[in-house]
Amino acid sequence: MLDKNGIARRIAHEIKSGMYVNLGIGIPTLVANYIPKGIDVVLQSENGLLGIGPFPMAGEEDADLINAGKQTITTIAGSSFFDSALSFGMIRAGKVDLTILGAMEVSENGDIANWKIPGKMVKGMGGAMDLVASARNIIVAMQHVNKAGESKLLTKCDLPITGLRCVKKIVTELAVLDVLPEGGFYLLERAPGVSVEHIRNSTAGKLIVPDVVPEMNPD
Amino acid sequence: MNKVVDNADTAVADIQDNATLGLGGFGLCGIPENAISALIRKGTKGLTCISNNAGVDDFGIGLMLKTRQVKKMISSYVGENDEFERQLLSGELQVDLIPQGTLATRLLASGYGMPAIFTPAGVGTEVALGKEVRNFNGKDYLLEYAFDIDFSIIKAWRGDTHGNLVFRKTSRNFNPLIGMAGKITIAEVEELVPAGDLDPDHVHLPGIYVHRIFKGHDYEKRIEQRTVRQS
């Protein structure tokens, strides 16, 4: 079974040189820590930056330089700033190659719910609906089951939807799965020490299991 | 073309109760601190505020919530604010939550003189309820309208006496968009220079969109999430 950093580390393998990538808040933010050396990637921050760098050294924080999670950051060489309309313009036009975000639920046809829980204070969708409606490739980082042990990979989302038929791949503490265009979660890899049976019991939506399901490489 | 006014109080003096305002900034980054303070001193009530966020309890728009000056917020994300939550749950405050890219592009439409836009954000969600859906090339889009804003209040890094503005780093965010969407746009700047001192090639928002400009002072520029690395 993977912890949050393990999920982030596995997702980092999906990032290839030359990609422009948008990382959501939470586990997706951790992915930046595991992008292999030598991979030439530019991270987009939807508040208006291409080329997010590491956090600043203490004393070098700049109130005018933050990411979409409102954290102080730095820039890499070759970065650029722009306004919020251009930022979502490049997202909507499909210029961002990969979007990695968290989810509360994903359905077997790729619907995602990640912005609202009825009965709880609604904080807003931020840029999530824009990202999922337009991104060419969406990978979701999420827990396979909730705290009560109930599956979050469902036939149909119970929570209010953020976007329809958009998720392509899911990485959880238990598995890596593709969402097939015709519907269904296709089991690609098991987390270290996790059985296919465990994954089957934790997946409420349609699960497709090939004859051989390799254990993922944790590095 | 001199747009300069003395101070924040003069700049906001004619903003009446129940006006619709646009306010620049993302989180607490690039917010018009001086104009917000002036609105609190003036006590204007019943405001509808279009702003990506609603500040925090003791800073930004959060200060205007505390003084009950805001009737309605139109935002994409309103977390990090206990007083906001209290007023929302008690029914004192209305809120319209809209996707961030939709917010930005509706503002852009206002500034570009276009009545509406089509965007895929929110298709199939509760955001789409009651909205016209149009299919282009096999994909569904929502019709979303431009905004009608009485006063836009924005913050830039540098500005000249003609109202030309230059923003700094990610504090640009919604500022030029809010700025171009207002019937009257008020800009506060950290540095006010004579016309001719800004390189025209470096102007982010041309002064034609800016009606009043003043030099702000005592900027706190509060950081919401201070994050640092050790090495």
Coordinates of C-alpha atoms in Angstrom, one line a residue, chain A residues 46-49 54-74 81-86 88-89 92 115-116 121-131 133-134 160-164, chain B residues 26-27 29-30 53 76-80 84-85 88 97-102 104-105 108 118-127 139 168-174 176-177 190 221-231:
Chain A
E46 CA -3.4 28.9 -12.9
N47 CA -3.1 32.2 -11.0
G48 CA -0.7 33.3 -13.8
L49 CA 2.7 31.6 -14.1
P54 CA 11.0 25.5 -5.5
F55 CA 9.8 27.1 -2.4
P56 CA 12.0 30.2 -1.5
M57 CA 14.7 30.2 1.1
A58 CA 13.6 31.8 4.4
G59 CA 13.8 35.5 4.1
E60 CA 13.4 35.5 0.3
E61 CA 9.6 35.1 0.2
D62 CA 7.9 37.5 -2.1
A63 CA 4.2 38.4 -1.4
D64 CA 3.8 39.0 -5.2
L65 CA 4.9 35.5 -6.1
I66 CA 2.5 32.7 -5.1
N67 CA 1.0 29.5 -6.5
A68 CA -2.6 28.6 -6.8
G69 CA -2.5 27.2 -3.3
K70 CA -1.4 30.7 -2.2
Q71 CA 2.0 29.4 -1.1
T72 CA 5.1 31.4 -1.6
I73 CA 7.2 30.0 -4.5
T74 CA 10.0 30.9 -6.9
F81 CA 3.7 35.7 -15.9
F82 CA 0.2 36.4 -17.4
D83 CA -3.3 37.3 -16.3
S84 CA -6.0 34.8 -15.2
A85 CA -7.9 35.0 -18.6
L86 CA -4.8 34.0 -20.5
F88 CA -7.4 29.7 -18.5
G89 CA -7.2 30.4 -22.2
R92 CA -9.1 25.7 -22.4
W115 CA -15.7 20.3 -5.2
K116 CA -18.7 20.0 -3.0
M121 CA -19.7 24.6 3.8
V122 CA -19.1 25.0 0.1
K123 CA -15.9 26.8 -0.6
G124 CA -16.1 26.9 -4.3
M125 CA -14.7 25.1 -7.4
G126 CA -11.8 27.4 -8.0
G127 CA -10.4 26.4 -11.4
A128 CA -11.3 22.7 -11.1
M129 CA -14.3 22.8 -13.5
D130 CA -12.3 24.7 -16.1
L131 CA -9.4 22.3 -15.9
A133 CA -13.6 20.4 -18.9
S134 CA -10.6 21.2 -21.2
P160 CA -22.1 16.8 -7.2
I161 CA -20.1 16.5 -10.4
T162 CA -17.2 18.7 -11.3
G163 CA -16.8 17.4 -14.9
L164 CA -18.0 14.6 -17.2
Chain B
F26 CA -5.9 36.3 -6.1
G27 CA -6.1 35.3 -2.4
C29 CA -1.9 38.7 -3.6
G30 CA -2.4 42.0 -5.5
N53 CA -11.7 35.3 -3.4
S76 CA -14.7 31.1 -7.5
Y77 CA -13.3 30.1 -4.1
V78 CA -14.2 31.6 -0.7
G79 CA -12.4 29.4 1.9
E80 CA -10.2 30.6 4.7
F84 CA -17.9 34.7 5.6
E85 CA -19.1 31.2 6.5
L88 CA -23.5 32.7 4.5
L97 CA -19.8 30.5 -7.0
I98 CA -18.5 30.3 -10.6
P99 CA -15.6 28.5 -12.2
Q100 CA -12.4 30.6 -12.1
G101 CA -11.8 30.5 -15.8
T102 CA -15.4 31.4 -16.5
A104 CA -11.8 35.5 -15.8
T105 CA -13.3 35.2 -19.3
L108 CA -12.4 39.7 -20.4
F118 CA -19.1 30.0 -24.6
T119 CA -17.1 27.8 -22.2
P120 CA -17.1 24.0 -21.5
A121 CA -16.5 24.6 -17.8
G122 CA -19.4 23.4 -15.8
V123 CA -21.2 21.4 -18.5
G124 CA -23.1 18.5 -16.8
T125 CA -22.8 20.1 -13.4
E126 CA -25.1 22.3 -11.3
V127 CA -23.3 25.3 -12.7
K139 CA -18.5 19.3 -27.7
R168 CA 4.4 42.6 -10.8
K169 CA 4.8 38.8 -10.9
T170 CA 1.7 36.8 -10.0
S171 CA 0.0 39.9 -8.5
R172 CA -1.2 40.6 -12.0
N173 CA -3.8 37.7 -11.8
F174 CA -7.4 39.2 -12.1
P176 CA -6.2 43.8 -15.6
L177 CA -9.4 41.8 -16.2
E190 CA 2.9 51.3 -5.4
K221 CA 1.1 42.7 1.3
R222 CA 0.2 39.9 3.7
I223 CA 1.3 36.4 2.8
E224 CA -1.4 33.7 3.2
Q225 CA 0.7 30.6 3.1
R226 CA 4.4 31.3 3.9
T227 CA 6.3 28.3 2.6
V228 CA 10.1 28.0 2.6
R229 CA 12.7 25.3 1.9
Q230 CA 15.7 24.6 4.1
S231 CA 18.3 24.2 1.4

